[in-house]
Amino acid sequence: MVDSGNALTIASSQKELTFHAIWLRDNSQDPETRSPTNGQRLISLSDIPENISINSASIENNTLKVTFSPEEKTIFYELDWLEKNSYENFKPTQKGWLSSIYKTWDSNLEVIPLEDFNDLQKNKRTLNDWIGGVLKFGFGKITNGPVQSGALFEIVDLFGYVRETNYGRHFEVRTEVNPSNLAYTGLGLQAHTDNPYRDPVPTLQILYCLENSAEGGENMVVDGFSAIQKLKDENLEFFNVLSDYCAKFEYSGEKGVKLSTRKPIIELAPDGELIGIRFNNRSLSAVTDVPFGKMQTWYAAYRRLAEIIDDQRMQVTFKLEPGESFIVDNTRVLHARKGYSGKGSRWLQGCYADKDSLKSIFYSSEDAQT
Ligand code: FE2
């Protein structure tokens, strides 16, 4: 017991762990506090006395028994659960730290998460391994899918739901005579994240190839987190200015549509974790929310980040055959298309989805395996 019952320390298998009384009480697993069926909390914080403290505590058979006062309530905690949920060693290191679930990469990436469409549909384990790879690297490829309009929805059906936008449930990517959006022409596109003007931004994009006989038109991906780490290593001031101040992104290419959002190019969580990149030169609006004295530095930083992204050493390139598709984490991995010629045809369909359902599949099946 420490701090007059406000906390307690237990000796777990590896180390000593300390928990606050209020944390333990709020995280009680008894059926009056947590629903035994769905695990949801049944009480609110105001149901816990403000002066909650630990009256007594003991350990028996890998279970911690705690009696709280003034409630005189006794709660049991599995030591394994406490070990798994210990928080005293959480120390955010420095701005820009990355969760250990990610593995950053550049053009030297040897193995990309690639799987056969039919195997993904038939085999849950294969699907889970592939999703694990997509979460780790921020992108993945699927081969051998049906060469059929709308087949991209079958990719989304593997894990979640389409995120519909004003572009529709899906969008077509092919040459048009009067393009309202540069994605529909034969020009090459700089690597970018999609739709940074949306709030929230679509967190996954799927691009599905139906025809690709035109010359060129390869797809290319860049790990935005890797590019940001490189920028930070080179020039901390550049990293700071792009994460401290908001850019502005806009799209109003159609009648009745005016999408606008104010977000930084490099997005950090309040504890400094690197959680996102927004990079799209076509939809960057007039940036007005950078202090006057920092604007030149902001532009120098943005230019340098663009150079890093455009560097071939950061890029992984592949050509999609009809029936092949790829998925990107649109908060992390930038995608691009090389220019293609008018000969032959190139037809892709794209749609958006969200990462929460992808993660849900992965983590729920991980639980199922343990
Ligand atoms: Fe795009």
Short mmCIF file of C-alpha atoms and ligand atoms in Angstrom, two decimals:
data_model
loop_
_atom_site.label_atom_id
_atom_site.label_comp_id
_atom_site.label_asym_id
_atom_site.label_seq_id
_atom_site.Cartn_x
_atom_site.Cartn_y
_atom_site.Cartn_z
CA MET A 1 0.00 0.00 0.00
CA VAL A 2 1.39 3.41 -0.81
CA ASP A 3 0.29 7.01 -0.33
CA SER A 4 -2.24 6.31 2.47
CA GLY A 5 -4.27 3.87 0.43
CA ASN A 6 -4.34 6.00 -2.72
CA ALA A 7 -2.28 3.38 -4.57
CA LEU A 8 -0.87 -0.10 -4.16
CA THR A 9 2.18 -1.91 -5.45
CA ILE A 10 2.19 -5.58 -6.38
CA ALA A 11 5.09 -7.82 -7.27
CA SER A 12 4.20 -9.40 -10.60
CA SER A 13 6.22 -12.15 -12.30
CA GLN A 14 8.74 -9.69 -13.70
CA LYS A 15 8.58 -6.43 -11.80
CA GLU A 16 6.73 -4.32 -9.28
CA LEU A 17 3.63 -2.61 -10.59
CA THR A 18 1.76 0.26 -8.96
CA PHE A 19 -1.88 1.17 -9.50
CA HIS A 20 -3.97 4.02 -8.15
CA ALA A 21 -7.06 3.28 -6.05
CA ILE A 22 -9.28 5.33 -8.35
CA TRP A 23 -7.94 3.49 -11.42
CA LEU A 24 -8.46 0.08 -9.83
CA ARG A 25 -11.99 0.91 -8.73
CA ASP A 26 -12.92 2.37 -12.12
CA ASN A 27 -11.57 -0.75 -13.79
CA SER A 28 -13.29 -3.26 -11.54
CA GLN A 29 -14.37 -6.30 -13.48
CA ASP A 30 -17.24 -7.33 -11.20
CA PRO A 31 -20.71 -7.73 -12.72
CA GLU A 32 -22.04 -4.60 -11.00
CA THR A 33 -19.34 -2.48 -12.61
CA ARG A 34 -18.92 -4.18 -15.99
CA SER A 35 -21.55 -5.98 -17.99
CA PRO A 36 -20.62 -9.67 -18.08
CA THR A 37 -22.15 -9.94 -21.55
CA ASN A 38 -20.63 -7.05 -23.50
CA GLY A 39 -17.93 -5.80 -21.13
CA GLN A 40 -19.31 -2.26 -21.09
CA ARG A 41 -18.98 -0.17 -17.95
CA LEU A 42 -22.26 0.07 -16.02
CA ILE A 43 -21.33 2.89 -13.67
CA SER A 44 -20.14 6.43 -14.21
CA LEU A 45 -17.26 8.10 -12.45
CA SER A 46 -19.66 10.02 -10.21
CA ASP A 47 -20.79 6.67 -8.74
CA ILE A 48 -17.30 6.22 -7.29
CA PRO A 49 -16.63 8.25 -4.14
CA GLU A 50 -14.09 11.00 -4.68
CA ASN A 51 -12.25 9.92 -1.53
CA ILE A 52 -11.93 6.28 -2.67
CA SER A 53 -9.00 4.49 -1.08
CA ILE A 54 -7.65 1.00 -0.61
CA ASN A 55 -8.57 -0.46 2.74
CA SER A 56 -6.84 -3.81 2.39
CA ALA A 57 -5.25 -5.91 -0.32
CA SER A 58 -3.90 -9.44 -0.65
CA ILE A 59 -2.83 -11.86 -3.37
CA GLU A 60 -3.92 -15.46 -3.64
CA ASN A 61 -3.73 -17.83 -6.62
CA ASN A 62 -2.65 -15.13 -9.04
CA THR A 63 -5.58 -12.99 -8.03
CA LEU A 64 -5.41 -9.63 -6.28
CA LYS A 65 -8.15 -8.99 -3.76
CA VAL A 66 -8.80 -5.33 -2.92
CA THR A 67 -11.27 -3.86 -0.47
CA PHE A 68 -12.07 -0.22 -1.04
CA SER A 69 -13.36 2.31 1.41
CA PRO A 70 -15.63 4.07 2.00
CA GLU A 71 -17.69 1.69 -0.21
CA GLU A 72 -16.52 -1.43 1.65
CA LYS A 73 -16.54 -3.11 -1.75
CA THR A 74 -14.26 -6.05 -2.48
CA ILE A 75 -13.00 -6.59 -6.02
CA PHE A 76 -10.80 -9.31 -7.52
CA TYR A 77 -8.27 -8.74 -10.32
CA GLU A 78 -6.36 -11.33 -12.29
CA LEU A 79 -2.64 -10.55 -12.05
CA ASP A 80 -2.27 -11.27 -15.77
CA TRP A 81 -4.85 -8.61 -16.54
CA LEU A 82 -3.10 -6.10 -14.30
CA GLU A 83 0.25 -6.83 -15.91
CA LYS A 84 -1.24 -6.36 -19.35
CA ASN A 85 -2.84 -3.07 -18.36
CA SER A 86 -0.05 -1.58 -16.29
CA TYR A 87 0.41 2.11 -17.07
CA GLU A 88 3.25 3.26 -14.88
CA ASN A 89 5.91 2.61 -17.47
CA PHE A 90 4.18 4.54 -20.21
CA LYS A 91 6.56 7.35 -20.98
CA PRO A 92 6.13 9.03 -24.35
CA THR A 93 9.65 9.56 -25.57
CA GLN A 94 9.93 12.41 -27.98
CA LYS A 95 7.65 14.14 -30.46
CA GLY A 96 7.14 11.89 -33.44
CA TRP A 97 7.45 8.53 -31.68
CA LEU A 98 5.94 5.61 -33.53
CA SER A 99 3.83 2.78 -32.18
CA SER A 100 5.66 -0.55 -32.24
CA ILE A 101 2.92 -2.03 -34.46
CA TYR A 102 4.40 -0.18 -37.43
CA LYS A 103 7.41 -1.13 -39.48
CA THR A 104 8.65 1.69 -41.66
CA TRP A 105 10.10 0.99 -45.11
CA ASP A 106 11.59 2.46 -48.26
CA SER A 107 12.42 1.14 -51.74
CA ASN A 108 14.39 -1.69 -50.13
CA LEU A 109 11.21 -3.26 -48.82
CA GLU A 110 11.56 -6.89 -49.82
CA VAL A 111 8.24 -8.49 -49.09
CA ILE A 112 4.97 -6.66 -49.48
CA PRO A 113 1.78 -8.05 -47.95
CA LEU A 114 0.40 -9.82 -51.02
CA GLU A 115 -2.32 -12.43 -51.12
CA ASP A 116 -4.55 -14.29 -53.51
CA PHE A 117 -8.14 -13.04 -53.57
CA ASN A 118 -9.66 -16.52 -53.32
CA ASP A 119 -7.41 -17.50 -50.42
CA LEU A 120 -8.42 -14.35 -48.55
CA GLN A 121 -12.07 -15.21 -49.03
CA LYS A 122 -11.72 -18.84 -48.03
CA ASN A 123 -9.18 -18.82 -45.25
CA LYS A 124 -9.64 -16.70 -42.13
CA ARG A 125 -6.08 -17.31 -41.02
CA THR A 126 -4.71 -16.12 -44.36
CA LEU A 127 -6.94 -13.06 -44.17
CA ASN A 128 -5.74 -12.31 -40.67
CA ASP A 129 -2.08 -12.63 -41.63
CA TRP A 130 -2.60 -10.37 -44.62
CA ILE A 131 -4.44 -7.75 -42.52
CA GLY A 132 -1.61 -7.94 -39.99
CA GLY A 133 0.79 -7.08 -42.81
CA VAL A 134 -1.39 -4.21 -44.02
CA LEU A 135 -1.49 -2.76 -40.50
CA LYS A 136 2.27 -3.14 -40.12
CA PHE A 137 3.34 -1.73 -43.50
CA GLY A 138 0.34 0.47 -44.30
CA PHE A 139 -0.43 -1.18 -47.61
CA GLY A 140 -1.06 -4.52 -49.27
CA LYS A 141 -1.78 -6.05 -52.63
CA ILE A 142 -4.37 -8.60 -53.76
CA THR A 143 -3.99 -10.75 -56.86
CA ASN A 144 -6.33 -12.97 -58.89
CA GLY A 145 -9.56 -11.15 -58.21
CA PRO A 146 -12.47 -11.15 -60.66
CA VAL A 147 -12.09 -8.82 -63.64
CA GLN A 148 -15.48 -7.35 -63.15
CA SER A 149 -16.86 -3.91 -62.43
CA GLY A 150 -17.68 -3.60 -58.71
CA ALA A 151 -15.31 -6.38 -57.65
CA LEU A 152 -13.57 -3.89 -55.35
CA PHE A 153 -16.55 -4.13 -53.01
CA GLU A 154 -15.69 -7.78 -52.46
CA ILE A 155 -12.32 -6.65 -51.13
CA VAL A 156 -14.03 -4.34 -48.65
CA ASP A 157 -16.47 -7.13 -47.72
CA LEU A 158 -13.48 -9.11 -46.45
CA PHE A 159 -13.13 -6.80 -43.48
CA GLY A 160 -15.60 -3.94 -43.31
CA TYR A 161 -17.72 -1.33 -45.00
CA VAL A 162 -17.44 1.13 -47.86
CA ARG A 163 -17.05 4.76 -46.87
CA GLU A 164 -19.33 6.57 -49.29
CA THR A 165 -18.52 10.15 -50.28
CA ASN A 166 -19.74 12.77 -52.74
CA TYR A 167 -17.72 10.84 -55.35
CA GLY A 168 -20.20 8.02 -54.79
CA ARG A 169 -19.85 4.54 -53.34
CA HIS A 170 -16.88 4.15 -55.65
CA PHE A 171 -15.13 6.24 -58.29
CA GLU A 172 -13.79 5.46 -61.73
CA VAL A 173 -10.18 6.23 -62.60
CA ARG A 174 -9.72 6.53 -66.37
CA THR A 175 -9.18 9.13 -69.02
CA GLU A 176 -11.93 11.61 -69.56
CA VAL A 177 -12.12 14.38 -72.12
CA ASN A 178 -12.94 17.15 -69.67
CA PRO A 179 -11.45 16.03 -66.40
CA SER A 180 -12.80 17.76 -63.31
CA ASN A 181 -10.11 16.06 -61.28
CA LEU A 182 -6.52 15.37 -62.32
CA ALA A 183 -6.85 11.70 -61.29
CA TYR A 184 -8.87 11.15 -64.46
CA THR A 185 -6.20 12.21 -66.95
CA GLY A 186 -3.11 10.44 -68.28
CA LEU A 187 -0.68 12.67 -66.38
CA GLY A 188 1.52 11.24 -63.71
CA LEU A 189 0.52 12.21 -60.21
CA GLN A 190 2.82 13.08 -57.33
CA ALA A 191 2.54 10.71 -54.41
CA HIS A 192 -0.26 11.92 -52.16
CA THR A 193 -2.79 10.97 -49.58
CA ASP A 194 -6.41 11.12 -50.72
CA ASN A 195 -9.05 13.60 -49.69
CA PRO A 196 -7.20 15.51 -46.96
CA TYR A 197 -10.07 18.02 -47.18
CA ARG A 198 -12.44 15.57 -45.50
CA ASP A 199 -12.98 15.50 -41.78
CA PRO A 200 -12.41 12.78 -40.84
CA VAL A 201 -10.21 11.71 -43.71
CA PRO A 202 -10.98 8.27 -45.23
CA THR A 203 -8.49 5.99 -43.53
CA LEU A 204 -8.31 3.30 -46.23
CA GLN A 205 -8.35 3.43 -50.00
CA ILE A 206 -8.74 0.48 -52.34
CA LEU A 207 -7.74 0.76 -56.00
CA TYR A 208 -8.85 -2.10 -58.21
CA CYS A 209 -7.55 -2.67 -61.73
CA LEU A 210 -9.91 -3.75 -64.50
CA GLU A 211 -7.86 -2.80 -67.59
CA ASN A 212 -4.24 -1.85 -67.92
CA SER A 213 -2.94 -2.17 -71.44
CA ALA A 214 -1.69 1.44 -71.64
CA GLU A 215 2.04 2.02 -71.54
CA GLY A 216 3.20 3.15 -68.11
CA GLY A 217 0.62 3.87 -65.45
CA GLU A 218 2.45 1.94 -62.74
CA ASN A 219 1.34 2.51 -59.20
CA MET A 220 3.75 3.63 -56.58
CA VAL A 221 3.59 3.90 -52.81
CA VAL A 222 5.68 5.80 -50.27
CA ASP A 223 5.71 5.29 -46.51
CA GLY A 224 4.76 8.73 -45.19
CA PHE A 225 5.91 7.83 -41.67
CA SER A 226 9.32 6.86 -43.01
CA ALA A 227 9.52 10.18 -44.93
CA ILE A 228 8.56 12.12 -41.80
CA GLN A 229 11.17 10.31 -39.71
CA LYS A 230 13.78 11.18 -42.32
CA LEU A 231 12.71 14.83 -42.28
CA LYS A 232 12.89 14.87 -38.48
CA ASP A 233 16.37 13.30 -38.44
CA GLU A 234 17.59 15.88 -40.94
CA ASN A 235 15.97 18.97 -39.52
CA LEU A 236 13.99 19.09 -36.28
CA GLU A 237 12.77 22.61 -36.99
CA PHE A 238 11.19 21.41 -40.25
CA PHE A 239 9.47 18.55 -38.45
CA ASN A 240 8.19 20.89 -35.75
CA VAL A 241 6.82 23.56 -38.06
CA LEU A 242 4.83 21.02 -40.11
CA SER A 243 3.40 19.39 -36.99
CA ASP A 244 2.85 22.51 -34.87
CA TYR A 245 0.78 24.47 -37.39
CA CYS A 246 -2.27 23.67 -39.48
CA ALA A 247 -2.38 23.66 -43.24
CA LYS A 248 -5.70 23.96 -45.03
CA PHE A 249 -7.07 21.59 -47.64
CA GLU A 250 -10.05 22.27 -49.88
CA TYR A 251 -12.08 20.73 -52.66
CA SER A 252 -14.92 22.44 -54.49
CA GLY A 253 -14.70 20.86 -57.94
CA GLU A 254 -18.41 20.11 -58.18
CA LYS A 255 -21.52 22.21 -57.83
CA GLY A 256 -22.82 22.16 -54.28
CA VAL A 257 -19.60 20.77 -52.81
CA LYS A 258 -17.17 22.75 -50.68
CA LEU A 259 -15.04 20.55 -48.50
CA SER A 260 -12.47 22.18 -46.29
CA THR A 261 -10.39 21.16 -43.33
CA ARG A 262 -7.70 22.72 -41.20
CA LYS A 263 -5.13 20.10 -40.21
CA PRO A 264 -1.35 19.86 -40.04
CA ILE A 265 0.64 18.01 -42.70
CA ILE A 266 2.24 15.97 -39.91
CA GLU A 267 -0.32 14.93 -37.33
CA LEU A 268 0.73 14.00 -33.81
CA ALA A 269 -1.34 12.78 -30.89
CA PRO A 270 -1.23 15.05 -27.81
CA ASP A 271 1.49 12.80 -26.36
CA GLY A 272 3.64 13.23 -29.48
CA GLU A 273 2.82 9.95 -31.24
CA LEU A 274 3.04 10.23 -35.02
CA ILE A 275 -0.45 9.34 -36.20
CA GLY A 276 -0.91 10.77 -39.67
CA ILE A 277 0.25 12.57 -42.76
CA ARG A 278 -1.80 14.72 -45.09
CA PHE A 279 0.05 15.41 -48.29
CA ASN A 280 -1.73 16.48 -51.44
CA ASN A 281 -0.46 19.41 -53.43
CA ARG A 282 -3.59 19.54 -55.58
CA SER A 283 -5.90 20.19 -52.67
CA LEU A 284 -3.67 22.35 -50.46
CA SER A 285 -5.47 25.65 -50.07
CA ALA A 286 -4.03 29.04 -49.11
CA VAL A 287 -2.25 28.36 -45.84
CA THR A 288 -3.08 31.15 -43.40
CA ASP A 289 -2.64 29.57 -39.97
CA VAL A 290 1.13 29.61 -39.75
CA PRO A 291 2.63 32.58 -37.87
CA PHE A 292 4.12 35.19 -40.19
CA GLY A 293 7.65 34.63 -38.84
CA LYS A 294 7.38 30.89 -39.49
CA MET A 295 5.86 30.89 -42.98
CA GLN A 296 9.14 30.75 -44.87
CA THR A 297 10.34 27.88 -42.68
CA TRP A 298 7.00 26.14 -43.19
CA TYR A 299 7.45 26.34 -46.98
CA ALA A 300 11.07 25.18 -46.76
CA ALA A 301 9.95 22.22 -44.65
CA TYR A 302 7.09 21.37 -46.99
CA ARG A 303 9.47 21.55 -49.97
CA ARG A 304 11.98 19.28 -48.24
CA LEU A 305 9.30 16.76 -47.27
CA ALA A 306 8.13 16.72 -50.89
CA GLU A 307 11.71 16.09 -52.06
CA ILE A 308 12.01 13.15 -49.69
CA ILE A 309 8.68 11.76 -50.90
CA ASP A 310 9.70 12.22 -54.56
CA ASP A 311 13.03 10.46 -53.99
CA GLN A 312 13.04 7.10 -55.78
CA ARG A 313 14.81 5.56 -52.81
CA MET A 314 11.58 5.97 -50.85
CA GLN A 315 9.29 4.45 -53.48
CA VAL A 316 7.94 0.98 -54.08
CA THR A 317 6.52 0.64 -57.61
CA PHE A 318 4.32 -2.05 -59.12
CA LYS A 319 2.04 -2.42 -62.10
CA LEU A 320 -1.45 -3.74 -61.47
CA GLU A 321 -2.81 -6.36 -63.84
CA PRO A 322 -6.57 -6.68 -64.40
CA GLY A 323 -8.06 -8.36 -61.30
CA GLU A 324 -5.30 -7.02 -59.05
CA SER A 325 -5.80 -4.35 -56.45
CA PHE A 326 -4.09 -2.65 -53.58
CA ILE A 327 -5.12 -1.09 -50.32
CA VAL A 328 -3.38 1.77 -48.54
CA ASP A 329 -3.64 3.22 -45.07
CA ASN A 330 -4.51 6.70 -46.26
CA THR A 331 -3.31 8.27 -43.01
CA ARG A 332 0.18 6.91 -43.55
CA VAL A 333 1.06 5.65 -47.03
CA LEU A 334 1.05 7.95 -50.04
CA HIS A 335 0.15 6.58 -53.45
CA ALA A 336 0.93 7.79 -56.94
CA ARG A 337 0.55 6.90 -60.55
CA LYS A 338 3.21 7.19 -63.18
CA GLY A 339 2.14 8.88 -66.41
CA TYR A 340 0.60 6.68 -69.10
CA SER A 341 0.15 7.03 -72.82
CA GLY A 342 -3.06 7.22 -74.79
CA LYS A 343 -2.44 3.83 -76.39
CA GLY A 344 -4.36 0.96 -74.88
CA SER A 345 -6.62 1.55 -71.94
CA ARG A 346 -6.38 1.93 -68.23
CA TRP A 347 -9.37 1.50 -65.98
CA LEU A 348 -9.30 1.33 -62.25
CA GLN A 349 -12.07 1.58 -59.72
CA GLY A 350 -11.45 3.02 -56.30
CA CYS A 351 -13.31 3.31 -53.05
CA TYR A 352 -12.74 4.22 -49.45
CA ALA A 353 -13.21 2.30 -46.25
CA ASP A 354 -12.03 2.70 -42.68
CA LYS A 355 -9.22 1.24 -40.69
CA ASP A 356 -11.16 0.58 -37.50
CA SER A 357 -12.92 -2.44 -39.00
CA LEU A 358 -9.64 -3.77 -40.40
CA LYS A 359 -8.06 -3.53 -36.95
CA SER A 360 -11.15 -5.02 -35.36
CA ILE A 361 -10.88 -8.17 -37.49
CA PHE A 362 -7.19 -8.51 -36.68
CA TYR A 363 -7.40 -7.97 -32.94
CA SER A 364 -10.57 -10.00 -32.41
CA SER A 365 -9.05 -13.01 -34.12
CA GLU A 366 -5.84 -12.53 -32.13
CA ASP A 367 -7.97 -12.73 -29.00
CA ALA A 368 -9.66 -15.82 -30.36
CA GLN A 369 -6.30 -17.52 -30.80
CA THR A 370 -5.10 -16.88 -27.24
FE FE2 B 1 -5.28 9.32 -55.05
#
